[in-house]
mmCIF file with all atom_site columns, C-alpha atoms in Angstrom:
data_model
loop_
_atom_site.group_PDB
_atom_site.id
_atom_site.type_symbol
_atom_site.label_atom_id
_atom_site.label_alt_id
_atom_site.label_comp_id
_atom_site.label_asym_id
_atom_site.label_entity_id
_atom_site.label_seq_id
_atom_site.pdbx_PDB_ins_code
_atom_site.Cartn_x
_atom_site.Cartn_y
_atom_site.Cartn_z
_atom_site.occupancy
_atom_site.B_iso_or_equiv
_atom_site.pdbx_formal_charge
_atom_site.auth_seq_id
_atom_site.auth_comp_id
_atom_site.auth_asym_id
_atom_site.auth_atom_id
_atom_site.pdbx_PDB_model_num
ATOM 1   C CA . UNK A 1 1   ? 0.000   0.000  0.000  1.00 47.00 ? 24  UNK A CA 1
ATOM 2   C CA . UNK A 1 2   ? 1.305   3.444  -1.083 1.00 50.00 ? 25  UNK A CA 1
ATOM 3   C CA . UNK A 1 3   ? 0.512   6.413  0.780  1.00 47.00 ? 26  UNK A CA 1
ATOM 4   C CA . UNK A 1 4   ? 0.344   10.017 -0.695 1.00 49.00 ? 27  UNK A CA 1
ATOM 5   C CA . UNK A 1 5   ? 2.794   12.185 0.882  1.00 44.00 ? 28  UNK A CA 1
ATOM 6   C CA . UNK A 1 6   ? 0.106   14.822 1.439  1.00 44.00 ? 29  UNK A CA 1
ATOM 7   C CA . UNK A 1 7   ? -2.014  12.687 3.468  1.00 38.00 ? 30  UNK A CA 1
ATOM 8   C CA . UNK A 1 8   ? 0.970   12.021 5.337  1.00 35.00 ? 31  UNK A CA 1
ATOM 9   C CA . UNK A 1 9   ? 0.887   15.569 5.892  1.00 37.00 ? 32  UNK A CA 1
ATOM 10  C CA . UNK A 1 10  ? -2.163  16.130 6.951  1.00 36.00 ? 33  UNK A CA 1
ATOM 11  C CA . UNK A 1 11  ? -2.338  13.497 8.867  1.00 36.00 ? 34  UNK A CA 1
ATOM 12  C CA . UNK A 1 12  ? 0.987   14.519 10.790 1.00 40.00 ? 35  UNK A CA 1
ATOM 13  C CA . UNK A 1 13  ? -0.853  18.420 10.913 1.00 38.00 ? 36  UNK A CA 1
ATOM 14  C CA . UNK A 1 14  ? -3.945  17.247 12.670 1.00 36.00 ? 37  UNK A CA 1
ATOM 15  C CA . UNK A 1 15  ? -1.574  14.777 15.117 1.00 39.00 ? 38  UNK A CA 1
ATOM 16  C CA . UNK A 1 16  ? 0.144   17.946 16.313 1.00 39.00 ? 39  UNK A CA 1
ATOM 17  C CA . UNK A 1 17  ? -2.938  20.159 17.059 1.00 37.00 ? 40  UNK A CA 1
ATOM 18  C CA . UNK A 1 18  ? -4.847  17.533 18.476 1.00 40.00 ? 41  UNK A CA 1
ATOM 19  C CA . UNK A 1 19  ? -5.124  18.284 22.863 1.00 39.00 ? 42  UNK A CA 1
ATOM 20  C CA . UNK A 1 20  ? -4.309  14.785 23.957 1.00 38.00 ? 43  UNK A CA 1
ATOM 21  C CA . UNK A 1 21  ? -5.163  15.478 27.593 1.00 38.00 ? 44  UNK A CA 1
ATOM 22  C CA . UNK A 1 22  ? -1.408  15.488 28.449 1.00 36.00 ? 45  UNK A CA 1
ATOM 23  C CA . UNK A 1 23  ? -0.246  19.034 29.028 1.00 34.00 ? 46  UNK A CA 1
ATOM 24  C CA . UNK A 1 24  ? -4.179  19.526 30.258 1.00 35.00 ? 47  UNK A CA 1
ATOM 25  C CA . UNK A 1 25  ? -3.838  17.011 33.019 1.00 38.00 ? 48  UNK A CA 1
ATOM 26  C CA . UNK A 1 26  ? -1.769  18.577 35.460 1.00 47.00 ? 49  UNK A CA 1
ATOM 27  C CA . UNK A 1 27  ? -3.746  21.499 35.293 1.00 54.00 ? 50  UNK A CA 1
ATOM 28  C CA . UNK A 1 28  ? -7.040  19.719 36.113 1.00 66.00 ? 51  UNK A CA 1
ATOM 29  C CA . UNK A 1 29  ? -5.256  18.072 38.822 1.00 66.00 ? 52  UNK A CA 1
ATOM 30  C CA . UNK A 1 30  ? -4.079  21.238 40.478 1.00 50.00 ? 53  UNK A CA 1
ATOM 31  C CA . UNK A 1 31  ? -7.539  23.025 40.039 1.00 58.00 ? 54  UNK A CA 1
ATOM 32  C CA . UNK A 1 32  ? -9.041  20.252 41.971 1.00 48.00 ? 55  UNK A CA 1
ATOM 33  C CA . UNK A 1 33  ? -6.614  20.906 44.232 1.00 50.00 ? 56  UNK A CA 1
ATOM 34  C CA . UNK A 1 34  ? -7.312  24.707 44.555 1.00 47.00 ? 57  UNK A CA 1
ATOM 35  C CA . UNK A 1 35  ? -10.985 24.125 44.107 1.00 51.00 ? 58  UNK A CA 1
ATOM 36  C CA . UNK A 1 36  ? -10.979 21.242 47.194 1.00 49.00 ? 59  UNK A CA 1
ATOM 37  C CA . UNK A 1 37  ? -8.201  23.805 49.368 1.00 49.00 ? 60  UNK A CA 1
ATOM 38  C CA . UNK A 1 38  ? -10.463 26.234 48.827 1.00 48.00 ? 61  UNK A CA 1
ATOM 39  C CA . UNK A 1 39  ? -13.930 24.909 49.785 1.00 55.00 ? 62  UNK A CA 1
ATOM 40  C CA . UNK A 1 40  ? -12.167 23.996 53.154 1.00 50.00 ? 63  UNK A CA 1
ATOM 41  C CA . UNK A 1 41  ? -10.161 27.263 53.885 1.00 54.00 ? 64  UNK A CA 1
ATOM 42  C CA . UNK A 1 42  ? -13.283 29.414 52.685 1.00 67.00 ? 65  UNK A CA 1
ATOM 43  C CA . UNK A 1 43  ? -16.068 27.581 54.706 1.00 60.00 ? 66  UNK A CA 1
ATOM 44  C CA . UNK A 1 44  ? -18.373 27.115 51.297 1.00 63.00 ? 67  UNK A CA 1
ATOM 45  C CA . UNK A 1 45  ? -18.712 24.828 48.068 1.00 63.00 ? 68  UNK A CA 1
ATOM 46  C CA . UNK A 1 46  ? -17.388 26.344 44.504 1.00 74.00 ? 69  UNK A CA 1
ATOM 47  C CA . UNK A 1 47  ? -19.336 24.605 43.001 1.00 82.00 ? 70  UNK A CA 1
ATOM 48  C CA . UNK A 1 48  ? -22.189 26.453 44.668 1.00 88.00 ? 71  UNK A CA 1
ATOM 49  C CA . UNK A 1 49  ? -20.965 30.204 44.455 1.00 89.00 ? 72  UNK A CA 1
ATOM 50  C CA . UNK A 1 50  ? -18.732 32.548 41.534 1.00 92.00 ? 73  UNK A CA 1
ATOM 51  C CA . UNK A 1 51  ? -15.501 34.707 42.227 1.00 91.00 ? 74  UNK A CA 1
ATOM 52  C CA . UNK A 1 52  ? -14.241 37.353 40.488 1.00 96.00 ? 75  UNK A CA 1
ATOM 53  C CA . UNK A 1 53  ? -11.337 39.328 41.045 1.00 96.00 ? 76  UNK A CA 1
ATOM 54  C CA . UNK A 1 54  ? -11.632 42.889 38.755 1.00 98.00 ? 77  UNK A CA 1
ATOM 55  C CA . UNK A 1 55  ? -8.829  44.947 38.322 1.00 98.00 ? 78  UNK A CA 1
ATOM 56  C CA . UNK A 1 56  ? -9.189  48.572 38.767 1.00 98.00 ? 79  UNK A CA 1
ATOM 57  C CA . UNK A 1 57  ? -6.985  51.851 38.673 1.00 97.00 ? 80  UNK A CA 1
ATOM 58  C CA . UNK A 1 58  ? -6.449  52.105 42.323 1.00 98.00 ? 81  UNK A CA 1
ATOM 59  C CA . UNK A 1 59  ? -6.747  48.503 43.124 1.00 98.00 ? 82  UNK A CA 1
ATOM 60  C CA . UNK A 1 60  ? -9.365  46.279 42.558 1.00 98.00 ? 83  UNK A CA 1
ATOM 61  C CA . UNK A 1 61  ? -12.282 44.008 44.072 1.00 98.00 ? 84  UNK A CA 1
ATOM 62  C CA . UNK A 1 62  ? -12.894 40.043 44.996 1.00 96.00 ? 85  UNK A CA 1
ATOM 63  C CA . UNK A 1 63  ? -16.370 39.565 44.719 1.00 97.00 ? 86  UNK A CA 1
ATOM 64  C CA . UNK A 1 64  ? -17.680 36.087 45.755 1.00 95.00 ? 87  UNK A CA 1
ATOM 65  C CA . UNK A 1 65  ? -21.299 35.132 45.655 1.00 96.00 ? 88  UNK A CA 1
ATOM 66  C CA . UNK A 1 66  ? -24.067 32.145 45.909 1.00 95.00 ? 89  UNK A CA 1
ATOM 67  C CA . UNK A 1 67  ? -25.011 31.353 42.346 1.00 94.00 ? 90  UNK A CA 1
ATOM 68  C CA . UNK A 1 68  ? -28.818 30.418 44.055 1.00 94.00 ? 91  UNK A CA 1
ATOM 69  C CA . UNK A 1 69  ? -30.441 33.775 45.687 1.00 93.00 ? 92  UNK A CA 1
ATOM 70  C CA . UNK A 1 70  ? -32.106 30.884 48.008 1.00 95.00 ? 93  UNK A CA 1
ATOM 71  C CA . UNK A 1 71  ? -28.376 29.798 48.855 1.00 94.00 ? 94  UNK A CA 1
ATOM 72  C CA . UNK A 1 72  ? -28.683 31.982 52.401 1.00 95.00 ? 95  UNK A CA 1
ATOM 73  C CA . UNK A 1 73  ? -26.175 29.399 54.075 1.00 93.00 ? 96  UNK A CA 1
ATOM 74  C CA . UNK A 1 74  ? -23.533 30.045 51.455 1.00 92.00 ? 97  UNK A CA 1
ATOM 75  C CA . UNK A 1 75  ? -24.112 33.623 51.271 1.00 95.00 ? 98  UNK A CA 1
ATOM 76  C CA . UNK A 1 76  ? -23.759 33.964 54.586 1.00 95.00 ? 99  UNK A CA 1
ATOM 77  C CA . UNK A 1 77  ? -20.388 31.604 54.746 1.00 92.00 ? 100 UNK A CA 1
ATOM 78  C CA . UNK A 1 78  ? -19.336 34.203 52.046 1.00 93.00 ? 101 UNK A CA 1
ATOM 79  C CA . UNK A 1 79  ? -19.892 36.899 53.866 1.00 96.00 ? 102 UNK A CA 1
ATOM 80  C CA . UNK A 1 80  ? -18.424 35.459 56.910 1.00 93.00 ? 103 UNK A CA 1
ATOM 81  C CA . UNK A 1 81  ? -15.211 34.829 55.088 1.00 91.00 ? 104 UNK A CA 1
ATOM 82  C CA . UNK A 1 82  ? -14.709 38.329 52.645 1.00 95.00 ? 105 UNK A CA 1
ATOM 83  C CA . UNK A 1 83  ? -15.183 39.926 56.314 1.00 95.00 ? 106 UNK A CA 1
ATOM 84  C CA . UNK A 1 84  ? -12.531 37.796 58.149 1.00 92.00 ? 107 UNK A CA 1
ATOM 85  C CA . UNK A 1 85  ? -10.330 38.506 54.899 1.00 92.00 ? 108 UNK A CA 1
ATOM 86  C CA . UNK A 1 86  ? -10.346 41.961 55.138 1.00 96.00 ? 109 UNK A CA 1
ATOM 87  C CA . UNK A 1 87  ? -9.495  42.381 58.291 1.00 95.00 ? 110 UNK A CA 1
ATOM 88  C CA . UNK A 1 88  ? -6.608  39.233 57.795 1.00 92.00 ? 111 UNK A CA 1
ATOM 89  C CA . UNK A 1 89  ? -5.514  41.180 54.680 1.00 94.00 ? 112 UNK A CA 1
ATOM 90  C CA . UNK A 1 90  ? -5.191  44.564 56.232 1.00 96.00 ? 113 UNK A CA 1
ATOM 91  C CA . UNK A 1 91  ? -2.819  43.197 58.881 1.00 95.00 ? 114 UNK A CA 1
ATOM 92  C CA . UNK A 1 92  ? -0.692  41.397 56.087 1.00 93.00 ? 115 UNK A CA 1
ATOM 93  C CA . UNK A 1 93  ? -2.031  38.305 56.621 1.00 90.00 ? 116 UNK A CA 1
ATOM 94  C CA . UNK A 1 94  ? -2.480  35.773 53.617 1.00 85.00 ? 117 UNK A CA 1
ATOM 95  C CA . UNK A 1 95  ? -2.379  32.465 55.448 1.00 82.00 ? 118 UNK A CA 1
ATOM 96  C CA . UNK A 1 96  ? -5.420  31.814 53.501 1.00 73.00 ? 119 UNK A CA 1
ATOM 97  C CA . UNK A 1 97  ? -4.887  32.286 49.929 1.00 63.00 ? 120 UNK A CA 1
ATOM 98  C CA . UNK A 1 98  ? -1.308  30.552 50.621 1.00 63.00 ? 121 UNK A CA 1
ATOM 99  C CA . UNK A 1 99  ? -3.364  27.608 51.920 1.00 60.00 ? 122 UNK A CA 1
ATOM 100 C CA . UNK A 1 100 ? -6.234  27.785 49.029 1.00 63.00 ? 123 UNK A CA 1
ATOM 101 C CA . UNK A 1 101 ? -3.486  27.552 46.407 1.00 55.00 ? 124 UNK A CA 1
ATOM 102 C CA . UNK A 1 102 ? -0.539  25.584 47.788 1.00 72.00 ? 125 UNK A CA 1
ATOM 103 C CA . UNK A 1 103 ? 1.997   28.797 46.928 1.00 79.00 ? 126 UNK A CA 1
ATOM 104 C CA . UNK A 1 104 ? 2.292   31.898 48.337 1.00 85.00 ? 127 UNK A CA 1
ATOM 105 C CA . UNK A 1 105 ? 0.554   33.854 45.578 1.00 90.00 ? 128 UNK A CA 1
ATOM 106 C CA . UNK A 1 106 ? 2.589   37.205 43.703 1.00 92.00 ? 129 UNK A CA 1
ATOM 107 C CA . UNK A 1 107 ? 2.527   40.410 45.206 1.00 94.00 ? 130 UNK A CA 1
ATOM 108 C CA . UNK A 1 108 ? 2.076   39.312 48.799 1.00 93.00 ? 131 UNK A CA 1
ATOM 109 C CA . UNK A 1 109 ? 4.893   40.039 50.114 1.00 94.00 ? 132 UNK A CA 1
ATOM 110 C CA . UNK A 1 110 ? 4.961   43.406 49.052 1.00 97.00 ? 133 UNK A CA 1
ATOM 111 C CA . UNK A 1 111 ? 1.433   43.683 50.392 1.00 96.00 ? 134 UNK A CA 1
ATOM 112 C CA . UNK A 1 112 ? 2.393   42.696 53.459 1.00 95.00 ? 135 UNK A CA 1
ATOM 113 C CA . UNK A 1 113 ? 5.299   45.032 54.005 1.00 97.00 ? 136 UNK A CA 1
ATOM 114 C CA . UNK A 1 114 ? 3.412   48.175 52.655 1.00 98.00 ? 137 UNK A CA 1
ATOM 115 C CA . UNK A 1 115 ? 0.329   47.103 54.617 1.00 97.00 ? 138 UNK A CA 1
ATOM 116 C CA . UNK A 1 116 ? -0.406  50.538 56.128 1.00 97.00 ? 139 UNK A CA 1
ATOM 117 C CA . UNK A 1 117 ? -0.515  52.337 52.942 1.00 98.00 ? 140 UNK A CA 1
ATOM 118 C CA . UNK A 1 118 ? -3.166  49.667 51.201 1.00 98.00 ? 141 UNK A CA 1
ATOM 119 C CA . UNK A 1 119 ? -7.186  49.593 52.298 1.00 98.00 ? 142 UNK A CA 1
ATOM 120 C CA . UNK A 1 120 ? -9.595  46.807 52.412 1.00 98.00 ? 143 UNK A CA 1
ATOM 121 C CA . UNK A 1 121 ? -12.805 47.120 52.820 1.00 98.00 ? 144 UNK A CA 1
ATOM 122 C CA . UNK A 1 122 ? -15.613 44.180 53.257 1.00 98.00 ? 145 UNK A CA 1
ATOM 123 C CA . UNK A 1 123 ? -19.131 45.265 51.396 1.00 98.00 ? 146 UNK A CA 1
ATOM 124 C CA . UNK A 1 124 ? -22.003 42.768 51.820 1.00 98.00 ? 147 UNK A CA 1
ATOM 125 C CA . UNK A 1 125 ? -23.693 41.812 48.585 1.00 97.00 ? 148 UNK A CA 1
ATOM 126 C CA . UNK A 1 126 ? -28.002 41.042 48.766 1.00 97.00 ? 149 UNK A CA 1
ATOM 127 C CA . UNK A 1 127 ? -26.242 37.368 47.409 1.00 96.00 ? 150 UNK A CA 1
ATOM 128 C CA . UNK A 1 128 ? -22.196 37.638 49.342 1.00 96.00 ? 151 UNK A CA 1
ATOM 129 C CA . UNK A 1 129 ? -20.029 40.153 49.637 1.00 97.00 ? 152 UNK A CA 1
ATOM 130 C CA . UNK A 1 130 ? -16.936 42.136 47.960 1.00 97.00 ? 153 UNK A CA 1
ATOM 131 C CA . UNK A 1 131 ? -14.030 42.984 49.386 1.00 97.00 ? 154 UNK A CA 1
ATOM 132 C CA . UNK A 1 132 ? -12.502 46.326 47.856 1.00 98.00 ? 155 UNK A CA 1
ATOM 133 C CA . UNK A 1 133 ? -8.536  47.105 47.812 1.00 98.00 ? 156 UNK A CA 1
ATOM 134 C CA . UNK A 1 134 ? -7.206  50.301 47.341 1.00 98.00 ? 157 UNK A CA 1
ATOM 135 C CA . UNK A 1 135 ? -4.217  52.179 47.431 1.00 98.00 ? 158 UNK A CA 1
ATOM 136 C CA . UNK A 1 136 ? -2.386  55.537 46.223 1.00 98.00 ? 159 UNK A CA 1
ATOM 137 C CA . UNK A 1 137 ? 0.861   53.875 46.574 1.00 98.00 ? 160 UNK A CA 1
ATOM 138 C CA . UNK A 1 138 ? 2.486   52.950 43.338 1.00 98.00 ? 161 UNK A CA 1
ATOM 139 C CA . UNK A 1 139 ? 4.340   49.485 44.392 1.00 98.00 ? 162 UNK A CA 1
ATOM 140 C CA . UNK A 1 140 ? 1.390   48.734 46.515 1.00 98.00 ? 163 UNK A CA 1
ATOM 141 C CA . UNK A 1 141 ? -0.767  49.401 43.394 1.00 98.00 ? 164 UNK A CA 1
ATOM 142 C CA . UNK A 1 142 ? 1.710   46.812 41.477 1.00 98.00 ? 165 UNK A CA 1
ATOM 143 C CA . UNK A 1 143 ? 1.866   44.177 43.721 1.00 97.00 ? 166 UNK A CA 1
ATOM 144 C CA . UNK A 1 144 ? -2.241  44.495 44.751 1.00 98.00 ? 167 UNK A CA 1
ATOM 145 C CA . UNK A 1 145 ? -2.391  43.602 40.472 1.00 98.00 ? 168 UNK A CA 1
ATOM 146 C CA . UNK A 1 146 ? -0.145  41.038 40.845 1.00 97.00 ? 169 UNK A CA 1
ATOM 147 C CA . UNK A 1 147 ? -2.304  39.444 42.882 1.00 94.00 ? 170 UNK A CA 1
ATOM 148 C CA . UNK A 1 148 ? -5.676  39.617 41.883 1.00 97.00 ? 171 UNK A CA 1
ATOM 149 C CA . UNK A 1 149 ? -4.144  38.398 38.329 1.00 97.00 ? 172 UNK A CA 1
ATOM 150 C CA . UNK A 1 150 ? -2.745  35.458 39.727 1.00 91.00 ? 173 UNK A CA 1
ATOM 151 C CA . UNK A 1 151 ? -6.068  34.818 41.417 1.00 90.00 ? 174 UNK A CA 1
ATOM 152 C CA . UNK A 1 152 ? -7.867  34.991 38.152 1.00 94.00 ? 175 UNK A CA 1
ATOM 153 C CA . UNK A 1 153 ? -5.783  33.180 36.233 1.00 91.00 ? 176 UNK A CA 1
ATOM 154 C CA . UNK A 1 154 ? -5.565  30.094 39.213 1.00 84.00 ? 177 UNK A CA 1
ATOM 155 C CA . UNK A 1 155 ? -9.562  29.972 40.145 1.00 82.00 ? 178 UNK A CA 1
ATOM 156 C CA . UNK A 1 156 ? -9.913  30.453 36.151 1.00 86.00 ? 179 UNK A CA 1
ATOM 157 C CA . UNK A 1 157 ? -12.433 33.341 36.529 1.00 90.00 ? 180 UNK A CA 1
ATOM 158 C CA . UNK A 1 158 ? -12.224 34.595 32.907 1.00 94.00 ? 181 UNK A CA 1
ATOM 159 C CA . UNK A 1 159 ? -11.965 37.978 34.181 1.00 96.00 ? 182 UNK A CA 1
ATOM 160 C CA . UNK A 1 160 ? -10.132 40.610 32.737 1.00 97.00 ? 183 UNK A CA 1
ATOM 161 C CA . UNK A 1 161 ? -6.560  41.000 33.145 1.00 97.00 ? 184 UNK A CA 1
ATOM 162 C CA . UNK A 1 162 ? -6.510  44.388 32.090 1.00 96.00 ? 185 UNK A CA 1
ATOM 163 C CA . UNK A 1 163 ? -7.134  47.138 33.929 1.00 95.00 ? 186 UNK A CA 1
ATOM 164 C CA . UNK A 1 164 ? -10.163 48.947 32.831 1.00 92.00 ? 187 UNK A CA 1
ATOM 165 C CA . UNK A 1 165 ? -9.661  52.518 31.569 1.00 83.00 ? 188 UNK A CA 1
ATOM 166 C CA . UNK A 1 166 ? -11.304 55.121 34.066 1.00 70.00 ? 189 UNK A CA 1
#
């Protein structure tokens, strides 16, 4: 049997793109891993509620609520958490996202050192709650971005890595 060099081609061309699973599996692994971290550190089921984490000019804002507005236990474990983090993250504390992801996530150090010049605030949401970070402080500014893109990109929020134009 003769093959045509072209199929062999093609063939070899739709090999390459194909997604065996391979490079894919360690990432499904290690969002389980977040995902299971995280119900456990947080106090309430992903698969039950929605983050985002939105960039913004002087900071930005994780926003976590109960996909069901009959959810009331998870809204309130989300509004018991975004509370506790707010105050944790004002004292440069994150214990918590280090123990959601398994790494101490970017920018956190720098948070923690310029602590005093960065503000957290906890809003409750009708279905969870936001907490809002800002700061005037340049580096602060930085590293607070740093962070809330490595949050996106690890919980796979789809949001926006950009920082919206004011």
């Amino acid at each position: 049997m003769t093959t045509n060099p072209s199929t062999l081609l093609l063939l070899a061309a739709l090999a390459a793109s194909q997604d065996t699973g391979a490079t894919k599996a360690p990432k499904s692994e290690h969002q389980h891993d977040v995902n299971k971290s995280g119900d456990k550190v947080m106090g309430f089921s992903h698969e039950k509620t929605t983050h985002h984490f939105r960039l913004r000019a002087d900071g930005g804002v994780i926003q976590v609520t109960a996909n069901s507005a009959s959810d009331t236990e998870s809204r309130d474990e989300i509004q018991k958490h975004l509370g506790h983090i707010a105050g944790m993250f004002a004292g440069g504390n994150f214990n918590a996202p280090m123990l959601v992801h398994g790494v101490t996530p970017p920018g956190t150090e720098t948070m923690t050192k310029l602590k005093a010049d960065i503000h957290y605030s906890y809003e409750a949401l009708p279905s969870g709650g936001s907490v809002v970070i800002t700061t005037k402080r340049k580096d602060a500014l930085t590293a607070v971005h740093e962070f809330l893109r490595f949050q996106i990109k690890d919980h796979t929020t789809g949001d926006s890595l950009e920082i919206p134009a004011r």
